[in-house]
Amino acid sequence: MSYQFEPGKMYRMPTHFGPSSGPRQGPDGRRFENIDTPKATTLAVSFLTNPDQLEALLPENFELSGEPVVTVAGIYITEIEWLAGRGYNIIAITLPASFNGETDHVTGDFMPVLWENLTDPIITGREELGFPKIYCELPEPTVLGDERHAIASWQGFKWLDLKVNNLHEQSAEEIAALGAQSSSDGILFYKYMPKTGDWGTADVAYPCLSPADSPNRVVKERWSGEGTVEFHKARWEDMPTQYNIVNTLYDLEIREYRGASVTKTAGSKDLSDQRILR
Amino acid sequence: MSYQFEPGKMYRMPTHFGPSSGPRQGPDGRRFENIDTPKATTLAVSFLTNPDQLEALLPENFELSGEPVVTVAGIYITEIEWLAGRGYNIIAITLPASFNGETDHVTGDFMPVLWENLTDPIITGREELGFPKIYCELPEPTVLGDERHAIASWQGFKWLDLKVNNLHEQSAEEIAALGAQSSSDGILFYKYMPKTGDWGTADVAYPCLSPADSPNRVVKERWSGEGTVEFHKARWEDMPTQYNIVNTLYDLEIREYRGASVTKTAGSKDLSDQRILR
Amino acid sequence: MSYQFEPGKMYRMPTHFGPSSGPRQGPDGRRFENIDTPKATTLAVSFLTNPDQLEALLPENFELSGEPVVTVAGIYITEIEWLAGRGYNIIAITLPASFNGETDHVTGDFMPVLWENLTDPIITGREELGFPKIYCELPEPTVLGDERHAIASWQGFKWLDLKVNNLHEQSAEEIAALGAQSSSDGILFYKYMPKTGDWGTADVAYPCLSPADSPNRVVKERWSGEGTVEFHKARWEDMPTQYNIVNTLYDLEIREYRGASVTKTAGSKDLSDQRILR
Amino acid sequence: MSYQFEPGKMYRMPTHFGPSSGPRQGPDGRRFENIDTPKATTLAVSFLTNPDQLEALLPENFELSGEPVVTVAGIYITEIEWLAGRGYNIIAITLPASFNGETDHVTGDFMPVLWENLTDPIITGREELGFPKIYCELPEPTVLGDERHAIASWQGFKWLDLKVNNLHEQSAEEIAALGAQSSSDGILFYKYMPKTGDWGTADVAYPCLSPADSPNRVVKERWSGEGTVEFHKARWEDMPTQYNIVNTLYDLEIREYRGASVTKTAGSKDLSDQRILR
């Protein structure tokens, strides 16, 4: 007797071993609260670039919103409940954009690509959420004197140096003010899944929103400062599946740096509020 | 100006940096020949199990075909052209099954799950092909005296020991005879992609066939022998995204071992002949 | 012209590229202050064992001092200045012992073995200091609910599970009291270097002391609680260079657990006060 | 009762768990035959350089012998019996030199430094033999078309690219002729161990010879060709324990390439014939 999918349960490949275990469905189907955990430390550097270069990264129905400022963030996460207390790291690229569809009109942080150093969240993120996650090595940033230095590499090729320094700790009031200031509807991205056999066509292609609201997320400490970001040009031989991505980022003009920060947070959400934009 | 998808070109997330580079589409869209490379060494062990346990792994329209013999194979690949000459390793599980759909009736090796130790082929494999690939650490097998020993682990938890020994080299005639004997139509598997936001529903769900024909694949050397396979029971804490998979394999009865082999091959194909079964 | 050793400068193999760079000698010979860095988090579990088993681990002129209590500590270090801000992790075993030599009479924590997950400090530690450091994989501990769980493995074989739970934060007064209580003279260990060619004889063999005094080291936070430690029996095939070590620890009787703790510290010293005991 | 060292048995730190297990002493003290294993593939590239730069790398009583040709070799080893069938990789630097001591007068390949990607052989090699082994990451070389490409990195910093191409397979006669031509007495190196506490002084400092004779070593296949080697300049921050070594190699003039080769061998020896030069 072949198996049947259990109604209302979430599945990922392989589907043959029962409902999947992941961020939005744990053992016995239970949810994860994300209160006080995970812990995250984020290093972020922003720079003003050429708006034409950013427009070229946007899919249909998206357009730049406000100044063409790119933010490169290294996010170092621990105590993740759905990974039974393990952690992993992220490099995320965002730029301000808005989506104007038939029914949805939202403005937020468009994320054209993000890297993670663990395959399991890459798979759940791409398939369940539609985040354009890919893999690279992401060691802990070094901390030397006043400087924090993050790197990213793929099989021995270092493609990113991100440095943050001249940090000044912010007060509770400054931190609260930052949260109040933000008018982003959330993270915008584009899910795409190719169709097997009909090469060049899609099974799935739609824009998505990860809403900004995250009531359990608490900023514990924050420092503002300065920083730099340096992408390294890759040959196909260096990064055969990602050279085009890294080289596009390498080509971005850095017209002016727009500050940097280090932020420590606790708490998150399971992203089950994610939705398709239409 | 937002970008447009180039017609006829293959894409994967992120789609914003141009057509993707992968096994079936290299730089400038060129194909990879797979002649004489990649090189692969396969360690395989088979055992007879309880047919009811295997039936429970089969999706709708699949049924067991012939004896309930499971094969566990460790495949160690080098010189992969689409990875610019790098390699990666695989643990694959197969069992004999047939698919009876509305139009397709095929019999072959059903693959409920496979592990790889590199994220890039996991992503292309899951999304372009529909193979149920997941990640684990797969070091090179040890070779000590007459025994080859492969292990697999995930973040420090070893979930598989596979041993092959008492090996006897096969003649060119024996190798040719084996190829002629096989009546498999290819590898059978089931592609599934969840729908964002409508948790528990699917964007994509269809059976697939990877046809057996592989004209460039040449068996260079082959040894037959004996072997054993041992799965280790995992707690959710040990493998929070895979414990259900490993424990189902752990629970399989080993009624009788059915031999083992080591096979060295050169050449392959780009799997662009893969197709959806209906 | 061959090179000459620079007088007063420290060297390690290879000696041919000038004075070495390491914990006690940086670029241009400068020292590292170790003020406020490195940061360390230590998970420690203690248990009462059979005194005869511990006596058997002591070299000549050492004897047990007080109760036969073994402590197993996982130490997770970041922001190490001599590593330009990187970190590494340690598993250390200690037991109370005293040394009675011709001139030295000291009592402290005898360290029969410690593991680190980075080769560079293993080399400097073994050769400059005489610490019996060996290598294994030491991922960050998981934190799930009230439990912190550290593991240690070598090439896929997990040889240690260390768990700490039921933690209660200690007050500044309790932390200060702990420091005042300690009467240890420091860490005791035994340096040994074999003589090339005369197999079975030594070039170097002497006991050493790492004095307890560490004025820059500040305990920032501390929790006391309960814990368990589980060593896993290894075959020679699992850990061909370390099976005897792990199995001796596996064989230790656990007569009673004697508490556990988590300690966060900042600051350290460069261990240049280390000395040979006579 | 403290333990006694067993006479005639080899020890390494930690000495407290009985005689050590390693390349020259296995379980129960048995020796390893090294017949037919290990297997090794060596990629080597040679270049003519400035003799003054090489002289500066030689310790007292050594001098250059013949043309100042540096060879950089990547050695990829599997099926190592003393590691229970595992493997590891090496980058070795050699240059022709002779030693003239009070009693010994030998000429061979001086090895100022070598890198390995596994700590266990680094420790035994440094301490038992005196080889100047240090650690780095050494992935398998890529093979793409006619080119084999080896890299070496340390914590994300790639410090070496070594490429071999235009390869022509050599006949059994050519291989035999090469063996007969060699007049090297073996590998020359310099053992040095610092004295604990007396910083800047040595416990051990003597030159050593690893004799060339290796009766079990068989060249199975060999290709000669062309190649290039590129060292990358490191900052202290990139490689805080090795930047001086890599930068000295980076500074070496490449006056002319002197060919490259790929060699596959089986069999070795346990290096117990190693000896101190006087």
Short mmCIF file of C-alpha atoms in Angstrom, two decimals, chain C residues 16 110 118 129-130 134 148 158 164 169 190 203 246 256 265 269:
data_model
loop_
_atom_site.label_atom_id
_atom_site.label_comp_id
_atom_site.label_asym_id
_atom_site.label_seq_id
_atom_site.Cartn_x
_atom_site.Cartn_y
_atom_site.Cartn_z
CA HIS C 16 63.74 29.48 8.19
CA PHE C 110 46.53 18.42 36.59
CA LEU C 118 42.60 24.58 15.43
CA LEU C 129 54.23 25.40 26.67
CA GLY C 130 54.13 21.63 26.84
CA ILE C 134 45.39 17.17 20.44
CA ARG C 148 23.39 23.48 26.74
CA LYS C 158 31.44 11.51 18.21
CA VAL C 164 24.62 21.34 31.37
CA GLU C 169 22.66 32.75 37.62
CA TYR C 190 53.88 17.25 31.54
CA ASP C 203 64.50 14.82 23.76
CA VAL C 246 39.11 8.34 24.85
CA GLU C 256 28.53 10.93 41.67
CA THR C 265 34.93 35.71 30.95
CA LYS C 269 47.17 36.40 29.65
#
